[in-house]
């Protein structure tokens, strides 16, 4: 009798468990069996980063309606896509970003420019301007009218405000309390108002300050804490419970905008005239926690992403830049041929899109991540996207992958200005080194960049 040896395999290891399931595959994971695995992975990483740059088309649409510079924008709380914008032409528009339509359009909301806008409780909208008036609007009627009309949205409205709060000086900024019917304004001083009263209920100022307050913001977590920036290069913290200024710092150059972090209540972001952005921890205001360098002209606006991981800035150099929190260089840069100086920037509620308002009167919608696909993404596509992202993260130290990932096309004036700025900073550094070299030992000690920002602190 001949003995026959038979190789037996368990069907469960080689056949699908259920109809429609993929056929199981067996792989030998021994690295010696795959000598070219690393080279293949590097090629895939190169392809992934090239595809990212190929598909980087961030501009989505432009929301028209204003005929002059868009000075200010505000997002409606607890919504993803309702945004109000105010312009130098005195007009006020409430946009539906997802439908790219106008829900409310008030042509002559103010005489002169609209300098501040914010949403109150419910569907109430507050605006202020250089005509020394604060106006409270009911935007809910505008929403109802827009749903009844066609997709083109609401036309100019002759709507009258619910109430008018007269002031003694031109207003520069306005912000609403998160829970109470209170709002704060910035003019030659910081004032706190109640929606039910026609006059300010509190004046917040330091006895020694004589500056014009340019912006004011309530803290998102501790709603009674208020921050302001002024034309005398100051940043001031107030507490509306005590009704006085708590702390104040004077910086090297004035700030143009501020924004509180949504995830770290003690972190505040300042957009400065010296082309940089600074994050401060308000518990320690003598030095900034991070400096963000990239703009080649004054930074005019800034806003945090709702996730707190990124923020957007707009500058006098006609660019919009998106920064990662804690990474002070190499931001994402957005620009177009027609976009002029960017006066206001804003994130949508889902942090997927960025809005910018500029001197040319347009509100532009951008992707927060330039190469993101809009529309439905299948599970297979999502898996491929995540695999490419992991490859880019794993191979980011590779010289060629890194070069492709960080290369950005810039307009010629911005590129030349950055080149000139770099030359000037290098010359300044060399000059300081030579001065220190030819001075008595210990006479001129080098000072850290962060220590130079804040000149004085008052409390």
XYZ file of C-alpha atoms in Angstrom:
459
model
C 0.000 0.000 0.000
C 1.446 3.361 -1.068
C 1.256 6.180 1.446
C 0.293 9.551 -0.021
C 1.108 12.780 1.885
C -1.507 15.483 1.398
C -1.212 19.195 2.248
C -4.398 20.217 3.975
C -5.457 23.897 4.354
C -8.292 25.142 6.479
C -10.920 26.675 4.153
C -11.614 29.457 6.699
C -8.100 30.859 6.103
C -8.480 31.095 2.316
C -12.175 31.590 1.603
C -14.464 34.534 2.441
C -16.392 34.021 5.663
C -19.626 35.392 4.153
C -20.781 35.976 0.575
C -19.568 39.409 -0.587
C -16.623 39.561 1.820
C -13.133 40.104 0.349
C -10.988 37.018 -0.081
C -8.482 36.849 2.812
C -4.849 37.267 1.798
C -1.785 35.938 3.551
C 1.427 37.934 3.519
C 4.896 37.167 4.749
C 5.868 40.197 6.861
C 9.524 39.253 7.093
C 11.465 42.378 5.957
C 14.077 40.194 4.299
C 11.416 38.996 1.862
C 10.649 42.613 0.824
C 13.954 44.361 0.094
C 12.326 47.185 -1.935
C 9.494 47.986 0.486
C 11.122 51.209 1.751
C 11.875 52.481 -1.746
C 8.275 51.765 -2.798
C 6.939 53.617 0.244
C 9.099 56.671 -0.478
C 7.801 56.761 -4.058
C 4.256 56.596 -2.731
C 5.002 59.459 -0.304
C 6.381 61.553 -3.175
C 3.290 60.818 -5.242
C 1.043 61.674 -2.279
C 2.657 65.076 -1.694
C 2.649 65.840 -5.440
C -1.051 64.958 -5.645
C -1.741 67.254 -2.706
C -0.129 70.194 -4.535
C -1.849 69.281 -7.820
C -5.307 69.268 -6.236
C -4.672 72.417 -4.151
C -7.438 74.667 -5.488
C -8.630 76.538 -2.400
C -10.855 79.251 -3.891
C -14.553 78.313 -3.959
C -16.725 81.381 -4.527
C -17.102 85.115 -4.048
C -20.101 86.633 -2.248
C -20.914 89.999 -3.786
C -23.177 92.815 -2.616
C -20.886 95.399 -1.039
C -19.556 98.276 -3.119
C -16.687 99.217 -0.797
C -14.177 97.533 1.506
C -15.517 94.800 3.815
C -14.384 96.028 7.227
C -15.885 93.465 9.596
C -17.481 89.994 9.673
C -19.147 87.872 12.355
C -20.435 84.303 12.472
C -23.794 83.531 14.052
C -23.251 81.364 17.162
C -24.504 77.762 17.024
C -24.729 77.836 13.213
C -22.308 76.627 10.584
C -22.975 78.928 7.667
C -24.715 82.189 8.694
C -22.280 85.130 8.471
C -22.854 88.882 8.685
C -20.573 91.428 7.016
C -20.322 95.213 7.272
C -18.748 97.537 4.743
C -17.348 101.043 4.326
C -20.395 101.868 2.175
C -22.597 101.646 5.303
C -24.206 98.411 4.111
C -24.943 95.321 6.169
C -25.405 91.855 4.630
C -26.246 88.503 6.227
C -24.928 85.679 4.016
C -25.909 82.026 3.838
C -22.528 80.540 2.939
C -23.806 77.067 2.013
C -26.377 78.450 -0.447
C -24.111 81.377 -1.446
C -27.067 83.720 -1.094
C -28.025 86.865 0.839
C -30.526 86.404 3.654
C -30.635 90.088 4.566
C -29.290 93.192 2.838
C -29.589 96.642 4.440
C -27.979 99.200 2.148
C -27.871 102.228 4.478
C -27.551 100.612 7.874
C -25.174 103.410 8.928
C -24.015 106.754 7.602
C -20.358 106.154 6.887
C -18.600 102.863 7.384
C -19.833 99.939 9.471
C -16.966 99.337 11.889
C -18.364 96.435 13.904
C -21.014 93.737 13.713
C -21.995 90.846 16.003
C -24.928 88.514 16.637
C -26.892 88.735 19.857
C -29.306 86.307 21.425
C -31.772 84.641 19.095
C -31.843 86.254 15.649
C -30.768 89.694 16.819
C -27.953 91.487 15.044
C -25.949 94.423 16.412
C -23.963 96.849 14.290
C -21.985 99.999 15.037
C -20.386 102.658 12.863
C -18.577 105.956 12.675
C -21.962 107.737 12.776
C -21.839 107.281 16.604
C -24.807 104.917 16.630
C -25.305 101.292 17.632
C -28.289 99.632 15.926
C -30.126 96.479 16.922
C -31.726 94.585 14.013
C -34.100 91.642 13.836
C -32.551 89.389 11.198
C -35.134 86.603 11.579
C -37.575 88.353 9.225
C -34.823 88.499 6.638
C -34.338 84.718 6.931
C -38.070 84.115 6.376
C -38.159 86.431 3.360
C -35.121 84.738 1.828
C -36.692 81.292 2.068
C -39.787 82.573 0.253
C -37.744 84.164 -2.552
C -35.721 82.421 -5.233
C -32.104 81.272 -4.892
C -30.727 84.720 -5.721
C -31.437 85.785 -2.134
C -32.870 88.952 -0.597
C -32.443 92.326 -2.259
C -31.699 95.641 -0.529
C -34.064 96.280 2.354
C -35.416 99.536 3.843
C -35.818 97.806 7.185
C -35.749 99.939 10.341
C -33.751 98.877 13.406
C -35.499 97.612 16.549
C -33.599 100.172 18.616
C -30.785 102.706 18.323
C -28.191 103.355 21.025
C -26.567 106.795 20.533
C -22.966 107.324 21.604
C -20.654 110.304 22.102
C -17.815 109.124 19.818
C -17.353 107.023 16.693
C -17.430 103.293 17.447
C -14.642 100.992 16.232
C -15.777 97.544 17.396
C -18.601 95.665 19.096
C -18.950 92.243 20.740
C -21.833 90.496 22.498
C -21.788 88.694 25.850
C -22.122 84.945 25.425
C -25.081 84.432 27.789
C -26.519 87.759 28.994
C -28.195 90.564 26.977
C -25.045 92.676 27.296
C -22.609 93.955 24.678
C -19.359 95.913 24.742
C -18.207 98.645 22.374
C -14.855 100.250 21.628
C -14.496 103.980 20.946
C -12.357 106.383 22.969
C -13.105 104.046 25.878
C -14.638 100.606 26.451
C -18.337 100.694 27.315
C -20.715 97.933 28.409
C -24.342 98.244 27.307
C -27.609 96.493 28.140
C -29.978 95.738 25.239
C -32.905 97.030 27.314
C -31.321 100.404 28.187
C -30.515 103.317 25.898
C -27.318 104.435 27.674
C -24.139 102.570 28.627
C -24.309 100.898 32.033
C -20.542 100.875 32.581
C -17.425 102.690 31.352
C -14.211 100.646 31.549
C -10.921 102.503 31.301
C -7.582 102.951 33.025
C -7.128 106.396 34.618
C -3.873 106.934 32.688
C -5.031 105.727 29.264
C -5.952 108.229 26.542
C -5.911 105.901 23.540
C -8.554 105.108 20.958
C -9.717 101.528 21.519
C -9.723 99.732 18.153
C -11.152 96.287 19.035
C -12.890 94.554 21.920
C -13.699 90.848 22.546
C -15.374 88.843 25.326
C -13.624 85.682 26.505
C -15.420 82.563 25.248
C -15.155 80.579 28.508
C -15.101 83.231 31.259
C -17.686 85.535 29.701
C -17.168 88.382 32.172
C -13.540 88.843 31.052
C -13.077 91.366 28.279
C -9.978 92.227 26.210
C -9.248 95.307 24.131
C -6.457 96.707 21.974
C -5.725 100.380 21.467
C -3.957 102.817 19.198
C -1.287 103.461 21.865
C 0.031 99.877 21.320
C -1.793 98.608 24.417
C -3.538 95.330 25.179
C -5.877 95.548 28.180
C -7.885 93.025 30.202
C -11.113 94.061 31.968
C -13.546 92.365 34.334
C -17.110 93.612 33.889
C -18.014 92.336 37.390
C -15.603 94.769 39.046
C -16.032 97.384 36.326
C -12.344 98.206 35.952
C -9.225 97.323 33.976
C -7.243 94.479 35.528
C -4.011 94.293 33.501
C -2.437 96.194 30.633
C 0.682 95.797 28.506
C 2.360 98.168 26.056
C 3.902 96.499 22.989
C 6.521 97.581 20.463
C 3.906 98.227 17.773
C 0.126 98.476 17.800
C -2.200 95.518 17.268
C -4.939 95.564 14.638
C -7.061 92.584 15.741
C -7.445 90.067 18.555
C -9.130 86.680 18.931
C -9.641 84.387 21.937
C -8.801 80.699 21.559
C -11.968 78.525 21.667
C -10.193 75.598 23.364
C -7.633 77.304 25.655
C -9.504 80.052 27.554
C -6.303 81.791 28.675
C -4.802 82.081 25.164
C -5.321 85.206 23.082
C -4.072 85.900 19.545
C -2.961 89.384 18.464
C -2.441 90.553 14.857
C 0.262 93.209 14.882
C 1.371 96.101 12.718
C 4.932 94.676 12.659
C 3.900 91.897 10.173
C 3.720 89.230 12.929
C 1.075 87.473 15.008
C 1.516 86.729 18.701
C -0.187 84.334 21.099
C -0.188 85.328 24.768
C -1.113 83.419 27.888
C -2.963 86.043 29.945
C -1.529 84.560 33.150
C 1.927 85.662 31.982
C 1.747 88.696 29.726
C 5.402 89.759 29.850
C 6.357 87.531 26.879
C 4.349 86.000 24.021
C 4.079 82.211 24.046
C 4.637 82.038 20.254
C 5.540 84.383 17.394
C 4.158 83.704 13.896
C 6.199 85.204 11.050
C 5.219 85.146 7.388
C 3.340 88.276 6.339
C 5.307 91.034 4.592
C 2.952 93.864 5.615
C 0.702 94.727 8.557
C -1.617 91.922 9.716
C -5.148 93.355 9.725
C -7.290 90.464 11.008
C -7.189 87.048 12.661
C -9.610 84.341 13.756
C -9.257 80.948 15.439
C -10.644 77.743 14.002
C -13.414 76.270 16.235
C -11.086 73.302 16.852
C -8.375 75.601 18.271
C -5.720 73.821 16.181
C -5.437 76.446 13.418
C -6.099 80.118 12.834
C -6.417 82.378 9.804
C -4.944 85.827 9.246
C -5.383 88.458 6.565
C -2.886 91.178 5.794
C -2.129 94.411 4.001
C 0.022 92.304 1.634
C -3.190 90.998 -0.044
C -2.784 87.427 1.196
C -4.763 85.120 3.485
C -2.611 82.772 5.565
C -3.621 79.712 7.572
C -1.364 78.780 10.488
C -1.063 75.694 12.650
C -1.162 76.446 16.353
C 2.370 76.396 17.771
C 4.093 76.405 14.338
C 5.459 79.892 13.770
C 6.437 79.663 10.103
C 5.509 78.199 6.701
C 1.747 78.897 6.721
C -0.630 78.048 3.901
C -0.920 81.114 1.606
C -4.018 82.042 -0.418
C -4.149 84.872 -2.959
C -5.915 85.915 -6.151
C -5.168 88.513 -8.805
C -8.197 90.648 -7.966
C -8.105 90.427 -4.157
C -6.922 93.623 -2.517
C -5.918 94.286 1.089
C -7.609 91.790 3.408
C -9.458 93.612 6.199
C -11.348 90.730 7.859
C -11.094 86.938 8.081
C -13.355 84.317 9.614
C -13.710 80.536 10.033
C -17.035 78.789 9.469
C -18.540 76.810 12.345
C -17.376 73.428 11.019
C -13.791 74.732 10.481
C -13.831 73.448 6.867
C -13.992 76.852 5.213
C -12.439 80.285 5.616
C -13.987 83.614 4.659
C -12.064 86.766 3.794
C -13.319 90.303 3.293
C -11.124 92.684 1.332
C -10.799 96.221 -0.026
C -12.410 95.270 -3.336
C -15.810 94.708 -1.677
C -15.964 90.908 -1.984
C -16.376 88.224 0.660
C -14.462 85.194 -0.619
C -14.935 81.576 0.465
C -11.824 79.367 0.672
C -11.192 75.791 1.720
C -9.434 75.554 5.070
C -7.323 72.746 3.556
C -6.514 73.567 -0.052
C -6.562 70.022 -1.470
C -9.718 68.791 0.307
C -12.372 67.200 -1.891
C -15.803 68.789 -1.713
C -18.872 66.603 -1.858
C -19.381 62.968 -0.950
C -16.238 60.994 -0.044
C -16.631 57.210 -0.145
C -15.099 54.926 2.473
C -12.501 53.755 -0.046
C -11.523 57.346 -0.883
C -11.338 58.222 2.810
C -9.016 55.266 3.463
C -6.777 56.324 0.540
C -6.673 59.952 1.795
C -5.741 58.850 5.317
C -3.030 56.531 3.954
C -1.528 59.381 1.905
C -1.583 61.668 4.951
C 0.214 59.051 7.063
C 2.813 58.635 4.305
C 3.429 62.412 4.203
C 3.785 62.526 7.985
C 6.199 59.571 8.000
C 8.397 60.944 5.204
C 8.282 64.650 6.068
C 11.997 64.595 6.970
C 12.925 63.483 3.460
C 14.480 66.428 1.583
C 12.537 65.986 -1.651
C 9.182 65.315 0.034
C 9.676 68.313 2.340
C 10.625 70.616 -0.548
C 7.484 69.766 -2.532
C 5.261 70.036 0.574
C 6.436 73.520 1.615
C 6.827 75.161 -1.805
C 4.162 77.817 -2.417
C 3.667 80.104 -5.379
C 3.561 83.752 -4.302
C 2.696 86.883 -6.253
C 5.844 88.670 -7.421
C 5.384 91.770 -5.190
C 4.935 89.556 -2.098
C 7.930 87.377 -3.036
C 10.163 90.435 -3.609
C 8.988 92.079 -0.390
C 9.761 88.884 1.567
C 13.210 88.766 -0.035
C 13.906 92.396 0.887
C 12.623 91.888 4.430
C 14.865 88.845 4.867
C 17.898 90.854 3.666
C 17.118 93.698 6.082
C 16.689 91.350 9.067
C 19.946 89.550 8.221
C 21.792 92.878 8.004
C 20.328 93.953 11.340
C 21.412 90.710 12.993
C 24.968 91.009 11.597
C 25.149 94.603 12.824
C 24.125 93.577 16.354
C 26.669 90.735 16.370
C 29.477 93.081 15.282
C 28.495 95.678 17.859
C 28.530 93.013 20.554
C 31.860 91.658 19.303
C 33.546 95.073 19.551
C 32.045 96.011 22.924
C 33.314 95.301 26.400
C 32.507 91.753 27.555
C 29.026 91.548 29.070
C 28.087 95.115 28.139
C 25.660 94.242 25.337
C 23.957 90.985 26.185
C 21.840 89.431 23.422
C 18.135 89.750 24.111
C 15.704 87.003 23.085
C 13.217 87.973 20.366
C 10.237 87.258 22.635
C 11.607 89.567 25.345
C 11.600 92.556 22.959
C 7.868 92.501 22.195
C 6.388 93.825 25.461
C 7.814 97.156 26.668
C 5.857 97.639 29.905
C 3.227 95.880 32.011
C 0.672 97.543 34.291
C -1.745 95.922 36.703
